[in-house]
Short mmCIF file of C-alpha atoms and ligand atoms in Angstrom, two decimals:
data_model
loop_
_atom_site.label_atom_id
_atom_site.label_comp_id
_atom_site.label_asym_id
_atom_site.label_seq_id
_atom_site.Cartn_x
_atom_site.Cartn_y
_atom_site.Cartn_z
CA MET A 251 -58.21 152.05 32.77
CA ASN A 252 -55.51 151.68 35.35
CA ARG A 253 -54.92 155.42 35.75
CA ILE A 254 -56.99 158.24 34.66
CA LEU A 255 -54.92 160.78 32.26
CA PHE A 256 -55.81 164.68 31.93
CA GLU A 257 -54.60 166.90 29.58
CA GLN A 258 -52.73 169.84 31.27
CA SER A 259 -55.52 172.26 29.81
CA GLU A 260 -57.96 170.01 32.14
CA ILE A 261 -56.89 171.32 35.37
CA VAL A 262 -57.36 174.90 36.77
CA ASP A 263 -56.06 175.82 40.29
CA GLY A 264 -54.95 171.97 41.30
CA ILE A 265 -58.76 170.90 40.19
CA ALA A 266 -59.23 168.28 36.97
CA THR A 267 -62.42 168.52 35.34
CA PHE A 268 -63.86 166.26 32.86
CA GLY A 269 -66.71 164.36 31.39
CA GLY A 270 -67.16 161.42 28.59
CA GLU A 271 -65.36 158.25 29.10
CA ARG A 272 -62.92 158.78 31.79
CA ALA A 273 -66.09 159.81 33.69
CA GLU A 274 -68.41 157.06 32.68
CA HIS A 275 -65.25 154.92 34.17
CA VAL A 276 -65.13 156.70 37.51
CA LEU A 277 -68.52 156.96 37.94
CA ASP A 278 -69.80 153.16 36.51
CA VAL A 279 -66.72 150.99 37.08
CA LEU A 280 -64.78 152.46 40.01
CA HIS A 281 -68.32 153.53 41.66
CA GLY A 282 -66.52 156.52 42.00
CA GLU A 283 -68.04 159.00 44.96
CA VAL A 284 -66.96 162.23 46.65
CA GLY A 285 -64.21 161.73 48.67
CA GLN A 286 -63.00 158.81 46.62
CA VAL A 287 -59.17 158.91 45.32
CA LEU A 288 -58.08 158.05 41.86
CA LYS A 289 -54.96 156.73 40.45
CA THR A 290 -54.35 159.55 37.88
CA GLY A 291 -51.88 161.74 36.10
CA VAL A 292 -51.08 164.18 32.91
CA VAL A 293 -50.47 163.12 29.86
CA ASP A 294 -46.64 163.83 29.38
CA GLY A 295 -46.16 164.71 32.83
CA LEU A 296 -46.70 163.59 36.13
CA ILE A 297 -48.93 161.36 38.24
CA GLY A 298 -50.15 160.75 41.34
CA THR A 299 -53.86 160.25 42.14
CA SER A 300 -56.76 162.79 42.74
CA GLU A 301 -59.61 163.11 45.11
CA ILE A 302 -62.75 163.43 43.33
CA VAL A 303 -64.66 166.61 45.25
CA SER A 304 -67.81 166.68 42.89
CA ILE A 305 -69.98 164.96 40.66
CA CYS A 306 -72.70 167.16 38.78
CA ARG A 307 -74.40 167.44 35.48
CA ASP A 308 -74.12 169.42 32.50
CA GLU A 309 -77.08 171.01 32.57
CA ALA A 310 -77.01 171.45 28.65
CA THR A 311 -75.97 168.40 27.49
CA GLY A 312 -76.74 166.09 30.48
CA GLU A 313 -72.89 164.44 30.36
CA ARG A 314 -71.95 163.68 33.62
CA ILE A 315 -69.09 165.62 35.18
CA VAL A 316 -66.39 165.14 37.55
CA SER A 317 -63.89 166.92 39.24
CA ALA A 318 -60.86 165.95 41.10
CA LYS A 319 -58.32 167.26 43.25
CA VAL A 320 -54.88 166.42 41.74
CA ASP A 321 -51.78 165.56 43.56
CA HIS A 322 -49.47 164.61 40.74
CA ARG A 323 -45.94 164.32 41.99
CA PHE A 324 -44.13 161.18 40.54
CA GLU A 325 -42.39 160.53 37.39
CA SER A 326 -44.00 157.72 35.02
CA LEU A 327 -42.12 155.07 34.10
CA ARG A 328 -40.32 155.42 30.82
CA PRO A 329 -40.94 154.01 27.24
CA TRP A 330 -37.95 151.12 26.85
CA VAL A 331 -38.41 150.52 23.01
CA ASP A 332 -38.41 152.22 19.83
CA LEU A 333 -39.64 150.96 16.99
CA ILE A 334 -39.21 150.67 12.96
CA LEU A 335 -42.46 149.52 11.75
CA ALA A 336 -43.70 149.31 8.34
CA PRO A 337 -46.74 149.52 8.56
CA PRO A 338 -50.02 146.90 8.28
CA ARG A 339 -53.05 147.93 7.20
CA PRO A 340 -55.07 150.59 9.03
CA ARG A 341 -57.46 148.83 10.88
CA VAL A 342 -54.61 146.28 11.84
CA LEU A 343 -52.01 149.38 13.01
CA LYS A 344 -55.50 150.64 14.95
CA ARG A 345 -55.50 147.87 16.91
CA LEU A 346 -52.07 147.93 17.75
CA LEU A 347 -51.46 151.34 19.05
CA PRO A 348 -53.23 151.08 22.44
CA GLN A 349 -51.01 147.72 22.63
CA LEU A 350 -47.84 149.07 21.49
CA THR A 351 -48.03 151.95 23.85
CA ALA A 352 -48.79 150.05 26.84
CA MET A 353 -45.84 147.44 26.44
CA GLY A 354 -43.29 150.21 26.40
CA VAL A 355 -42.94 151.59 23.08
CA GLY A 356 -41.31 155.37 22.78
CA ARG A 357 -41.18 156.01 19.27
CA ILE A 358 -42.89 154.64 16.33
CA VAL A 359 -41.07 155.09 13.09
CA LEU A 360 -43.72 154.41 9.86
CA VAL A 361 -41.34 153.64 7.01
CA GLY A 362 -42.23 152.70 3.16
CA ALA A 363 -40.81 149.20 2.81
CA ARG A 364 -41.33 147.92 -0.61
CA LYS A 365 -44.17 146.17 0.75
CA VAL A 366 -46.13 148.25 2.11
CA GLU A 367 -49.41 149.26 0.45
CA LYS A 368 -49.31 152.38 -0.99
CA ASP A 369 -52.87 153.24 -0.34
CA PHE A 370 -51.66 153.28 3.61
CA TRP A 371 -49.80 156.81 3.35
CA GLY A 372 -53.38 158.18 2.58
CA ALA A 373 -54.93 156.52 5.90
CA THR A 374 -57.36 159.09 7.98
CA LEU A 375 -55.20 156.80 11.01
CA LEU A 376 -52.25 158.96 10.50
CA LYS A 377 -53.75 162.46 11.45
CA PRO A 378 -52.65 162.80 14.75
CA GLU A 379 -56.45 163.35 16.21
CA ILE A 380 -57.27 160.04 14.92
CA TYR A 381 -53.83 158.33 16.66
CA ARG A 382 -53.95 160.56 19.86
CA PRO A 383 -56.58 159.11 21.57
CA LEU A 384 -55.51 155.53 20.75
CA LEU A 385 -51.96 155.85 22.16
CA VAL A 386 -53.67 157.88 25.34
CA GLU A 387 -55.94 154.99 25.87
CA GLY A 388 -52.87 152.73 25.59
CA LEU A 389 -51.00 154.75 28.58
CA MET A 390 -54.38 154.28 30.83
CA GLN A 391 -54.24 150.80 30.41
CA SER A 392 -50.59 150.48 31.72
CA GLY A 393 -50.71 153.32 33.95
CA THR A 394 -48.42 155.19 32.70
CA SER A 395 -48.11 158.89 30.92
CA ILE A 396 -45.11 159.15 29.02
CA LEU A 397 -46.84 160.17 25.10
CA PRO A 398 -44.88 157.92 22.36
CA GLU A 399 -44.29 160.15 19.07
CA ILE A 400 -45.50 158.68 15.96
CA VAL A 401 -43.07 159.75 12.91
CA LEU A 402 -43.95 158.72 9.46
CA LYS A 403 -41.06 158.17 6.72
CA ARG A 404 -42.11 157.07 3.72
CA GLY A 405 -38.33 156.65 1.64
CA PHE A 406 -36.99 153.95 3.34
CA ARG A 407 -33.27 154.01 1.76
CA ARG A 408 -33.33 157.76 2.73
CA PHE A 409 -34.38 157.68 6.69
CA LEU A 410 -31.72 154.82 6.82
CA SER A 411 -28.95 156.70 5.86
CA ASP A 412 -30.18 159.98 6.43
CA ASP A 413 -32.50 159.88 9.95
CA LEU A 414 -31.81 156.92 11.72
CA ASP A 415 -28.36 157.68 13.17
CA VAL A 416 -29.55 160.75 14.26
CA MET A 417 -32.98 159.83 16.07
CA PHE A 418 -31.63 156.48 17.22
CA PRO A 419 -27.72 157.42 18.36
CA SER A 420 -26.03 154.17 19.88
CA ARG A 421 -28.70 152.01 20.07
CA ARG A 422 -29.61 147.95 20.15
CA ARG A 423 -30.45 147.33 16.84
CA VAL A 424 -32.42 144.69 16.26
CA VAL A 425 -34.15 143.23 12.78
CA ALA A 426 -37.33 140.76 13.33
CA HIS A 427 -37.24 138.21 10.38
CA PRO A 428 -37.92 134.82 10.42
CA TYR A 429 -35.32 133.29 8.56
CA GLY A 430 -32.05 133.08 8.98
CA ALA A 431 -31.36 133.38 12.75
CA GLU A 432 -34.04 130.29 13.73
CA GLY A 433 -33.76 129.78 17.48
CA ALA A 434 -30.41 131.33 17.97
CA PRO A 435 -30.12 134.09 20.68
CA SER A 436 -29.26 137.49 19.68
CA GLN A 437 -27.47 140.53 20.55
CA ALA A 438 -31.10 141.88 21.72
CA ASP A 439 -30.60 138.87 24.33
CA GLY A 440 -29.36 139.85 27.51
CA GLU A 441 -28.06 143.09 27.75
CA PRO A 442 -29.54 144.79 30.44
CA GLU A 443 -28.99 148.42 29.80
CA GLY A 444 -29.77 150.93 26.80
CA ARG A 445 -32.91 152.04 25.06
CA LEU A 446 -33.64 149.03 22.21
CA LEU A 447 -34.58 149.85 18.47
CA LEU A 448 -36.92 146.88 16.81
CA SER A 449 -37.66 147.02 13.47
CA VAL A 450 -40.73 144.90 12.01
CA GLY A 451 -41.84 143.97 8.33
CA PRO A 452 -44.78 144.92 6.35
CA GLU A 453 -47.67 141.95 6.39
CA GLY A 454 -45.97 140.50 2.87
CA GLY A 455 -42.50 140.75 4.62
CA TRP A 456 -39.04 142.18 4.48
CA THR A 457 -37.77 141.96 0.87
CA ASP A 458 -33.91 140.16 1.14
CA GLU A 459 -32.51 143.59 0.04
CA GLU A 460 -33.80 145.39 3.09
CA VAL A 461 -32.63 143.13 5.48
CA ALA A 462 -29.29 143.49 4.05
CA LEU A 463 -29.50 147.04 3.99
CA LEU A 464 -30.65 147.15 7.93
CA GLU A 465 -27.81 144.31 8.71
CA SER A 466 -25.58 147.26 6.80
CA HIS A 467 -26.94 149.68 10.12
CA GLY A 468 -26.16 147.57 12.71
CA PHE A 469 -29.45 145.35 12.89
CA SER A 470 -28.95 142.14 13.76
CA ARG A 471 -31.50 139.46 13.03
CA TYR A 472 -33.70 138.08 15.38
CA SER A 473 -36.33 135.33 14.98
CA LEU A 474 -38.75 134.14 17.22
CA GLY A 475 -38.25 130.59 15.39
CA GLY A 476 -39.71 129.47 11.85
CA ARG A 477 -43.69 129.59 12.66
CA ILE A 478 -44.32 133.17 10.66
CA LEU A 479 -46.79 135.22 12.48
CA ARG A 480 -49.11 138.31 11.95
CA THR A 481 -47.72 141.75 12.35
CA ASP A 482 -49.77 141.97 15.81
CA THR A 483 -48.80 138.85 16.97
CA ALA A 484 -45.13 138.94 15.99
CA LEU A 485 -44.92 142.77 17.69
CA ILE A 486 -46.53 141.52 20.69
CA ALA A 487 -44.65 138.48 21.40
CA LEU A 488 -41.52 140.19 20.10
CA LEU A 489 -42.15 143.12 22.58
CA ALA A 490 -42.58 140.33 25.71
CA ARG A 491 -39.54 138.06 24.57
CA LEU A 492 -37.10 141.33 24.59
CA SER A 493 -38.39 143.09 27.65
CA PRO A 494 -35.98 144.11 30.17
CA THR A 495 -38.40 143.39 32.83
CA ALA A 496 -39.05 140.05 31.19
CA SER A 497 -35.22 139.18 31.58
CA GLY A 498 -35.66 140.07 34.93
CA PHE A 499 -33.06 143.15 34.40
CA MET A 500 -35.62 145.76 35.54
CA VAL A 501 -38.82 146.18 37.54
N1 SAM B 884 -45.03 136.36 4.49
C1 SAM B 884 -43.68 137.37 5.40
C2 SAM B 884 -42.43 136.61 5.42
O1 SAM B 884 -42.22 135.65 5.40
O2 SAM B 884 -41.24 137.26 6.12
C3 SAM B 884 -44.63 137.67 6.55
C4 SAM B 884 -44.40 138.64 7.32
S1 SAM B 884 -44.81 138.69 8.88
C5 SAM B 884 -46.70 139.25 8.78
C6 SAM B 884 -45.24 140.78 9.22
C7 SAM B 884 -43.38 140.95 10.13
O3 SAM B 884 -43.92 140.44 11.46
C8 SAM B 884 -42.22 140.29 9.39
O4 SAM B 884 -41.88 140.83 8.28
C9 SAM B 884 -41.21 140.17 10.83
O5 SAM B 884 -40.55 141.38 11.38
C10 SAM B 884 -42.50 139.99 12.23
N2 SAM B 884 -42.61 138.04 12.19
C11 SAM B 884 -43.44 137.45 11.97
N3 SAM B 884 -43.45 136.16 12.19
C12 SAM B 884 -41.61 136.06 13.06
C13 SAM B 884 -40.81 135.71 13.73
N4 SAM B 884 -41.34 134.07 13.73
N5 SAM B 884 -39.75 135.80 13.74
C14 SAM B 884 -39.56 136.99 13.57
N6 SAM B 884 -40.03 138.25 13.14
C15 SAM B 884 -41.29 137.90 12.83
#
């Protein structure tokens, strides 16, 4: 955890009170003591620091509880990319969510491309109370606070025809696909402005028809080369490659 994040409801009269994993991290990893200043923030809010004012144990549960006086006055770094993802198996997605968040993804639209496994849509992971902590974990890792949004769009064609332009007007659009533009720089390279919209296929890959449809909606193909990567490897490599920070445009 590079920044401890609080829910707004945990802060009363300028004092944040928290237990669980965050308190354990503060006490056992950061060796927190009264007077120590922590990097903190509010989920979907401002970031800054907090000074520990007390450490105690809950009498009923024995849980260690930390209270800290908050001073949050700075804006977090904002996401630089949104994702259209034909989801992999839930256990792969579960591993990915904190990492996508930490790498700066703002909105993740999970779409029902043809090769997405049908039973994916019944996964427990899709419940906000299950995936939200994974997103917050990614924010605490990266030290940011803007919570990504997850949107489910099971109908791929309908999403493209009805929702794409409304949700993502005037965006640079890129479809990651191993075939067709091998090694060639794409429009995604070298553009310093604007938030990118990246689409990544299912574990079985995009069908030719889906790639053609994406292209007809303004997506340009982007290949990392002829090696076909696992979805999780491809996603991290794509984000690292396309990041404006990596290109030197933004710090
Ligand atoms: N057998 C599938 C195929 O041939 O397309 C493999 C799909 S791969 C596991 C899942 C997704 O990761 C792909 O649809 C693509 O979006 C992305 N991906 C994997 N390797 C890639 C590469 N070399 N370049 C660009 N995208 C890649």
